[in-house]
PDB file of C-alpha atoms in Angstrom:
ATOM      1  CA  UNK A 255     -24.384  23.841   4.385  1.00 48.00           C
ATOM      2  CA  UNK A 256     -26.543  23.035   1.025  1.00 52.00           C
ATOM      3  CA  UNK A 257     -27.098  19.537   0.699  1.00 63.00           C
ATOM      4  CA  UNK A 258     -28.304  17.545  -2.418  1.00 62.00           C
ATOM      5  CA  UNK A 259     -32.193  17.268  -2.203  1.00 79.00           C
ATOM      6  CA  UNK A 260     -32.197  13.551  -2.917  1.00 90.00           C
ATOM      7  CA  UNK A 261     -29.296  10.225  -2.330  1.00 94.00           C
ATOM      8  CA  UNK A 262     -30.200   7.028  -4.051  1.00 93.00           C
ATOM      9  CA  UNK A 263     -29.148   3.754  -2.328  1.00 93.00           C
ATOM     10  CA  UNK A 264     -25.986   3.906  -4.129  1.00 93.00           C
ATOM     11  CA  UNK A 265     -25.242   7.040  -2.692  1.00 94.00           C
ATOM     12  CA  UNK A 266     -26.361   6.726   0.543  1.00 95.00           C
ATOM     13  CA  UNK A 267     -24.145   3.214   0.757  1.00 95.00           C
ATOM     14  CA  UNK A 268     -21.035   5.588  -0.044  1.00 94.00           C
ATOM     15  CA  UNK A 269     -21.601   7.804   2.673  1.00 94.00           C
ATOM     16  CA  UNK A 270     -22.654   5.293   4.872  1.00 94.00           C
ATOM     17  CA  UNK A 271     -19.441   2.998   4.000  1.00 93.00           C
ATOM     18  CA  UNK A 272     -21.802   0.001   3.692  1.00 93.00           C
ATOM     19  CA  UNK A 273     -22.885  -2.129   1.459  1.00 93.00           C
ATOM     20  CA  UNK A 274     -25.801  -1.024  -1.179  1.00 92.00           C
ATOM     21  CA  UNK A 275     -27.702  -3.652  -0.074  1.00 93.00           C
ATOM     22  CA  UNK A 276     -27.284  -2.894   3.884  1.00 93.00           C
ATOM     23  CA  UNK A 277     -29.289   0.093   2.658  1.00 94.00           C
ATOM     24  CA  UNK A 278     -31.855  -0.873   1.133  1.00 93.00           C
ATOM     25  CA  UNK A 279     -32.654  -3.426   3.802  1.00 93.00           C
ATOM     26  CA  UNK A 280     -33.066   0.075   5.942  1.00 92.00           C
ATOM     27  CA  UNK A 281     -34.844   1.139   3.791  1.00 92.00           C
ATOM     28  CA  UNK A 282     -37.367  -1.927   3.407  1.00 92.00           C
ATOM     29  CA  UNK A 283     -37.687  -2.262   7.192  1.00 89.00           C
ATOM     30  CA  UNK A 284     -38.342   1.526   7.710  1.00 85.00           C
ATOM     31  CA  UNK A 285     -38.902   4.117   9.893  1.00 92.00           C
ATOM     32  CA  UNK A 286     -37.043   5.987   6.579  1.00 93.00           C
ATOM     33  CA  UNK A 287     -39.397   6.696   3.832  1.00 90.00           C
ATOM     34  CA  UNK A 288     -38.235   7.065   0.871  1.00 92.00           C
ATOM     35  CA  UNK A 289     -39.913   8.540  -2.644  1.00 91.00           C
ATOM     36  CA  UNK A 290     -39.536   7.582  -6.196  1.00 91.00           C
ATOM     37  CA  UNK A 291     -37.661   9.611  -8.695  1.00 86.00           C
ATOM     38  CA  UNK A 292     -36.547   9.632 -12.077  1.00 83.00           C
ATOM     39  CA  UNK A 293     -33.102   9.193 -13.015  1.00 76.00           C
ATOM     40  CA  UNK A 294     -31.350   7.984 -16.314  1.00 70.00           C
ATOM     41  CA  UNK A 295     -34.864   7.370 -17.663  1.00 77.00           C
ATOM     42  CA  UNK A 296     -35.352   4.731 -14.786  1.00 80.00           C
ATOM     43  CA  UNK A 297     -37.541   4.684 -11.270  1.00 86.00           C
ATOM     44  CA  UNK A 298     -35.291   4.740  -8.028  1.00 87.00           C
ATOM     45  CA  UNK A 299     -35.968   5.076  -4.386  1.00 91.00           C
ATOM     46  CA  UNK A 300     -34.099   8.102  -3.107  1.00 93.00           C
ATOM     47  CA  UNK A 301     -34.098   9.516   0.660  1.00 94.00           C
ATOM     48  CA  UNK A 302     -33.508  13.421   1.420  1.00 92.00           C
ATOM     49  CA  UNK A 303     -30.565  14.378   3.778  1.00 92.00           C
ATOM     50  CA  UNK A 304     -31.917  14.131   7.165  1.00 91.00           C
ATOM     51  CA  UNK A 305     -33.113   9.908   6.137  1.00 94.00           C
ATOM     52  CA  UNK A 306     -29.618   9.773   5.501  1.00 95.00           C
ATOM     53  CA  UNK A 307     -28.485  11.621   8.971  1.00 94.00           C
ATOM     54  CA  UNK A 308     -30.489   9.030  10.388  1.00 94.00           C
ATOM     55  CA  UNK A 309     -28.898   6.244   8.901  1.00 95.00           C
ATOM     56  CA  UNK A 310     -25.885   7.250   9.893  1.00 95.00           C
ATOM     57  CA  UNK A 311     -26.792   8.419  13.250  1.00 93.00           C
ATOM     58  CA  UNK A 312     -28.361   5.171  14.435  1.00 92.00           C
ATOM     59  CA  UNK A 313     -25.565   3.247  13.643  1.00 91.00           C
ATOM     60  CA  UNK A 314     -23.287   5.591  15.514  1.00 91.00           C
ATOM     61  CA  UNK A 315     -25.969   4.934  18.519  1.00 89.00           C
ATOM     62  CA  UNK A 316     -27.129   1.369  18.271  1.00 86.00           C
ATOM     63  CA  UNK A 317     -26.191   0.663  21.761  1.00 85.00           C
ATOM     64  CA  UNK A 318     -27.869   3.565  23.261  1.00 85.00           C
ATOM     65  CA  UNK A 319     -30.829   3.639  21.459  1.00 86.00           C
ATOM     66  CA  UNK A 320     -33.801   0.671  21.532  1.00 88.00           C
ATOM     67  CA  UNK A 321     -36.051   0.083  18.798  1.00 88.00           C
ATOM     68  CA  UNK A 322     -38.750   2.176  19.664  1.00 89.00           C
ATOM     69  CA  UNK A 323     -36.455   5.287  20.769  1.00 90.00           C
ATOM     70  CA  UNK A 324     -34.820   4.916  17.298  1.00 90.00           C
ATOM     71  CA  UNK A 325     -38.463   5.384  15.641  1.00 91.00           C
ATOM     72  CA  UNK A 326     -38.715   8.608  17.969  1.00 92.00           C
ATOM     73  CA  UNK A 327     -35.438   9.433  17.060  1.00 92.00           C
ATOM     74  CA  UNK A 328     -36.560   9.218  13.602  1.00 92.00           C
ATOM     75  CA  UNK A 329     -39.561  11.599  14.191  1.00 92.00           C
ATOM     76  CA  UNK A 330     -38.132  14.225  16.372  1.00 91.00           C
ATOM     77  CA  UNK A 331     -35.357  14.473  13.224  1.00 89.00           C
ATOM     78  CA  UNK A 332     -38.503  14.937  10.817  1.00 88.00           C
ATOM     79  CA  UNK A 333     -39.578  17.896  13.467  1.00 86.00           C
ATOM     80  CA  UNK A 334     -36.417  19.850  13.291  1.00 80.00           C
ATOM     81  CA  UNK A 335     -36.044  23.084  11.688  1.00 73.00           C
ATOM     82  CA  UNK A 336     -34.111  22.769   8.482  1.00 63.00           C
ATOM     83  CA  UNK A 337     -31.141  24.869  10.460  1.00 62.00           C
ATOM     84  CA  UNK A 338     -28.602  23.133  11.928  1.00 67.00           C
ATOM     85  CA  UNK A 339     -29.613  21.663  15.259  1.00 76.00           C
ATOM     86  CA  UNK A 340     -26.809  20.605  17.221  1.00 85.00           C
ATOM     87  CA  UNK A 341     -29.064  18.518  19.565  1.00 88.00           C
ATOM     88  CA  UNK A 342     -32.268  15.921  19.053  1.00 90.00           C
ATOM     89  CA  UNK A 343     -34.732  16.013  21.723  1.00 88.00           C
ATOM     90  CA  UNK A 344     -37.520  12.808  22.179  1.00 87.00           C
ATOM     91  CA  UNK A 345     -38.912  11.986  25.517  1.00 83.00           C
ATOM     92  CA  UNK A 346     -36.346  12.592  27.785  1.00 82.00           C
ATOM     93  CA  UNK A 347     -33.464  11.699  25.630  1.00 84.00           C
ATOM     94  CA  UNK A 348     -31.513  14.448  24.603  1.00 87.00           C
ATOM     95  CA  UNK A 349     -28.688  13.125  21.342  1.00 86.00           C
ATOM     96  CA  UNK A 350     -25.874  15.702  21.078  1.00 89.00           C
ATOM     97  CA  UNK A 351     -25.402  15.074  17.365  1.00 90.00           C
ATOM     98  CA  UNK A 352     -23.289  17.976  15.656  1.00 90.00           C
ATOM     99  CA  UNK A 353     -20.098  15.656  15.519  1.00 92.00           C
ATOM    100  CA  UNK A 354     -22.359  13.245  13.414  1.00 92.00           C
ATOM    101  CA  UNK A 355     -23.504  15.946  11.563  1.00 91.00           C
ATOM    102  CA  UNK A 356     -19.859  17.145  10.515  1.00 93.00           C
ATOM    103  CA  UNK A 357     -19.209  13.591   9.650  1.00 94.00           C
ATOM    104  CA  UNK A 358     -22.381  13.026   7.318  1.00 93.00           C
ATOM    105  CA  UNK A 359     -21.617  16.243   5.630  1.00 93.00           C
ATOM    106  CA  UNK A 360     -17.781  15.753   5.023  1.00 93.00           C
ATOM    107  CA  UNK A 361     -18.716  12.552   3.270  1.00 93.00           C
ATOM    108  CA  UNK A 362     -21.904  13.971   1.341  1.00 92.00           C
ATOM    109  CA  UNK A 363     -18.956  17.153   0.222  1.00 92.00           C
ATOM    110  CA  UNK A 364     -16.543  13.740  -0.857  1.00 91.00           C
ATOM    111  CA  UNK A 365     -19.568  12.501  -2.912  1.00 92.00           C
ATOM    112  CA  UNK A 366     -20.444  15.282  -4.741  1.00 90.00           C
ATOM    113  CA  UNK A 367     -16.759  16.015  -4.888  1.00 90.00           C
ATOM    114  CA  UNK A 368     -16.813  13.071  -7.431  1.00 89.00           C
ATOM    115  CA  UNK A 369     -18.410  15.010 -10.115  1.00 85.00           C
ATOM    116  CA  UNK A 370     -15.650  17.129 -10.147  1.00 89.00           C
ATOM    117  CA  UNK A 371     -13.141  14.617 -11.337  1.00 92.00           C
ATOM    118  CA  UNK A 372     -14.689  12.770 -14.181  1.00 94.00           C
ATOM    119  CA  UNK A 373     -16.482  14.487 -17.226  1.00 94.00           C
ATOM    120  CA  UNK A 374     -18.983  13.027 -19.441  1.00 93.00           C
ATOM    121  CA  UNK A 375     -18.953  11.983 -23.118  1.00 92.00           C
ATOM    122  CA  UNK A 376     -21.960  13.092 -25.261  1.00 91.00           C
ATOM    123  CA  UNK A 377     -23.915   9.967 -24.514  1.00 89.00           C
ATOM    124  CA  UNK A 378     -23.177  10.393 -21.334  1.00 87.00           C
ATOM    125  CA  UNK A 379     -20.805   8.065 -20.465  1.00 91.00           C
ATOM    126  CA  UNK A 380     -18.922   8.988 -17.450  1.00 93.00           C
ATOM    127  CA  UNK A 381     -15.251   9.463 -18.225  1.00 95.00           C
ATOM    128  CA  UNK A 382     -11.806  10.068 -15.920  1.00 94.00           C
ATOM    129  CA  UNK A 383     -11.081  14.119 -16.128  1.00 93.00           C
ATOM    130  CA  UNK A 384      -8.500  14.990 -18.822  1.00 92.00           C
ATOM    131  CA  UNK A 385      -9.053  11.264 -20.253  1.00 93.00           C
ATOM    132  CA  UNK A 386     -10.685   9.241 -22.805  1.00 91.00           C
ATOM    133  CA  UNK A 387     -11.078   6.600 -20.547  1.00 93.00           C
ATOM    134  CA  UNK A 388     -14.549   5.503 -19.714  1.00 93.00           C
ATOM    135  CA  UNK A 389     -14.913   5.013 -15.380  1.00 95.00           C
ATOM    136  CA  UNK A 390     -16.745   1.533 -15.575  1.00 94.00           C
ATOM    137  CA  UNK A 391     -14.516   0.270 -18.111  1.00 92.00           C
ATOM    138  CA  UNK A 392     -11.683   0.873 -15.539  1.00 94.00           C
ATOM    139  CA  UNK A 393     -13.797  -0.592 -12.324  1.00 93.00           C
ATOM    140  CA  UNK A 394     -14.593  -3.904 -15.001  1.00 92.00           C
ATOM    141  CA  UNK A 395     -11.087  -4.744 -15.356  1.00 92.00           C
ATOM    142  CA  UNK A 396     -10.640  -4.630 -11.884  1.00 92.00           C
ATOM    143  CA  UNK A 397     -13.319  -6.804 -11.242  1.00 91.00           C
ATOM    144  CA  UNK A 398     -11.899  -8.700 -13.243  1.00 88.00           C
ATOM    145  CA  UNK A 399      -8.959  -9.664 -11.817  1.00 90.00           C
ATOM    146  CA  UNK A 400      -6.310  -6.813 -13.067  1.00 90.00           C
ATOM    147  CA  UNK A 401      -4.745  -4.988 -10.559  1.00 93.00           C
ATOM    148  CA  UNK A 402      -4.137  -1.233 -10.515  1.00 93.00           C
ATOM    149  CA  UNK A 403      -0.676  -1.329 -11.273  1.00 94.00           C
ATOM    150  CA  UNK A 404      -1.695  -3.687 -14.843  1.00 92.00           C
ATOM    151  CA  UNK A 405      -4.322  -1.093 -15.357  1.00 92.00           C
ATOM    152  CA  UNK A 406      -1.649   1.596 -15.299  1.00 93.00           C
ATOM    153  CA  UNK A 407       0.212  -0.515 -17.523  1.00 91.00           C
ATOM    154  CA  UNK A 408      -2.730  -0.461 -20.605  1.00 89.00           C
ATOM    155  CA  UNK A 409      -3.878   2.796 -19.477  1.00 91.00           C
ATOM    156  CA  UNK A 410      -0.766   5.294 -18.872  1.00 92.00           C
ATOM    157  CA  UNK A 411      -3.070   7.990 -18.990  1.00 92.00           C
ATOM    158  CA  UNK A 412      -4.269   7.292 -15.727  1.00 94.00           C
ATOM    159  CA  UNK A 413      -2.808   7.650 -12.935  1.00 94.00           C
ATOM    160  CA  UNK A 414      -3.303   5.497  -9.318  1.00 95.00           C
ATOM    161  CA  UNK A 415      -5.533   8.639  -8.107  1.00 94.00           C
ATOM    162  CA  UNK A 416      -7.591   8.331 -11.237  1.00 95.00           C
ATOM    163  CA  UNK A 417      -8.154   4.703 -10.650  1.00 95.00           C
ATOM    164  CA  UNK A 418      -9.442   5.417  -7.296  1.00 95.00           C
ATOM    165  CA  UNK A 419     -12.010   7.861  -8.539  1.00 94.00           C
ATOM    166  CA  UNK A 420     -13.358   5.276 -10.852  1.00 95.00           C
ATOM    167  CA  UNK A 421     -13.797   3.032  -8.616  1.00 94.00           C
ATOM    168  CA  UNK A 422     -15.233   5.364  -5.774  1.00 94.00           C
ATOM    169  CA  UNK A 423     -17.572   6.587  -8.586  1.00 94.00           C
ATOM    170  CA  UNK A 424     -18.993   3.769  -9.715  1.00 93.00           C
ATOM    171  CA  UNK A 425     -19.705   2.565  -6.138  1.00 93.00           C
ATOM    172  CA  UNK A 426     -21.998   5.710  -5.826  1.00 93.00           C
ATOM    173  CA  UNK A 427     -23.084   5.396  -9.555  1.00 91.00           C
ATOM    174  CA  UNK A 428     -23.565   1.533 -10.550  1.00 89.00           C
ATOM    175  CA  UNK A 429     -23.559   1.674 -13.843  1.00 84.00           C
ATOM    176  CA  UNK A 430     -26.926   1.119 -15.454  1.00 77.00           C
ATOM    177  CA  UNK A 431     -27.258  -1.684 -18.656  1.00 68.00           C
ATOM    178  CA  UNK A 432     -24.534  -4.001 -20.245  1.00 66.00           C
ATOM    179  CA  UNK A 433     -21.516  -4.146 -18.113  1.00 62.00           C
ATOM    180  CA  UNK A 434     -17.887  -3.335 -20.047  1.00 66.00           C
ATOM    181  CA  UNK A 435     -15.078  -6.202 -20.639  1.00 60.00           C
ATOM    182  CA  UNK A 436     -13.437  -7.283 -17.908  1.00 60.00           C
ATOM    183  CA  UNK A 437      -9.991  -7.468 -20.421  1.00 58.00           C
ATOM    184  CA  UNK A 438      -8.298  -5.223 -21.244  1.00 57.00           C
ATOM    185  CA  UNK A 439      -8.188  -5.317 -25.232  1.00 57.00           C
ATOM    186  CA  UNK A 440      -4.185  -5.264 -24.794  1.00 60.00           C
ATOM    187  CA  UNK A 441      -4.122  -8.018 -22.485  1.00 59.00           C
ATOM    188  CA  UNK A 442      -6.607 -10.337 -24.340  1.00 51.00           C
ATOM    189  CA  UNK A 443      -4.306  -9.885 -27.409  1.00 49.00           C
ATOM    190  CA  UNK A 444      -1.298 -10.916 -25.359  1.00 56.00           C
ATOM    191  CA  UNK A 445      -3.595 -13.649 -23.556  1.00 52.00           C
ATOM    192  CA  UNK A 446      -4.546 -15.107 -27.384  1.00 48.00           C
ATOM    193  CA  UNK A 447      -0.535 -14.930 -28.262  1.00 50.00           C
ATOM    194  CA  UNK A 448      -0.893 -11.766 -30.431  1.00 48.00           C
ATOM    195  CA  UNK A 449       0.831  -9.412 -28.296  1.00 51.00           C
ATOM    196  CA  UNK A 450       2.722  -8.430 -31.910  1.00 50.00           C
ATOM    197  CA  UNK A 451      -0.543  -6.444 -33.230  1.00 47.00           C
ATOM    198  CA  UNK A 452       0.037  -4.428 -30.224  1.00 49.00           C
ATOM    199  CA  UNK A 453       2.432  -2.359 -32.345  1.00 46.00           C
ATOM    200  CA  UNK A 454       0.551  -2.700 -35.749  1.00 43.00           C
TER     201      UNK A 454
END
């Protein structure tokens, strides 16, 4: 399998099902190097595909592993062949790791799969596939309180699979700069008593 040269914290978080700043910790406390690159016109650390294995990996094995044997863990990945190895060896540990493998790469195919279902204005603006809606405007109003099923209700557009997508997008894409309202222009009409100009 072909996997994406670089994951920012953001991304790596997705896979990883942890928080973005779990990851970075990781990342601050090493053995996992990671480089700068340039994306949206801004510096981020990103780590290549077997730092994110790793990640992964050590968590699946904190009990059997000890510090120092995840640091050699660590190394004997950087030694591997860029084929699929369905075994580490380090000292006299031998990790069976293709079920991890799968794993990392069915969730690496679920985060790329989220390019698939949004489409981008001409600034760039992420929006929900065969919408005008924009994807952080959608995760704002849930942060700010709305449910999905009040979302629905200004956005019929969407649907509760669309909603999801936002939100699983922008956990793997923060979105960079001011944030969007967390009303719904509908809803702070009908919260200001001017629900009328609804139908103007």
């Amino acid at each position: 399998m072909v996997h994406a040269t670089h994951y920012t914290a953001a991304e790596a978080a997705f896979v990883l099902r942890e928080p973005v700043r779990s990851v970075k910790k990781a990342l601050d406390s090493g053995p996992v190097r990671p480089t700068l690159l340039r994306r949206a016109g801004m510096s981020v650390r990103a780590i290549e595909w077997r730092d994110l294995f790793y990640l992964y990996a050590v968590r699946a094995l904190r009990d059997e592993l000890t510090p120092h044997a995840r640091v050699e863990f660590y190394q004997a990945l950087q030694r591997q062949p860029s084929e699929r190895q369905d075994e580490i060896r380090f000292g006299r540990f031998r990790v069976t790791v293709g079920d991890l493998i799968e794993e990392v790469e069915q969730r690496t195919t679920d985060l790329a799969a989220l390019s698939d279902r949004v489409t981008f204005r001409a600034d760039g603006e992420p929006l929900v596939k065969n919408t005008s809606v924009e994807v952080y405007r959608i995760v704002a109003l849930l942060d700010g309180g709305e449910t999905a099923a009040q979302v629905l209700e200004d956005y019929p557009s969407l649907s509760l699979a669309d909603i999801e997508t936002a939100r699983a997008y922008a956990e793997a894409y923060p979105k960079a700069g001011r944030p969007y309202p967390r009303l719904s222009a509908k809803r702070a009409l009908r919260g200001a008593g001017l629900e009328q100009l609804d139908d103007i």
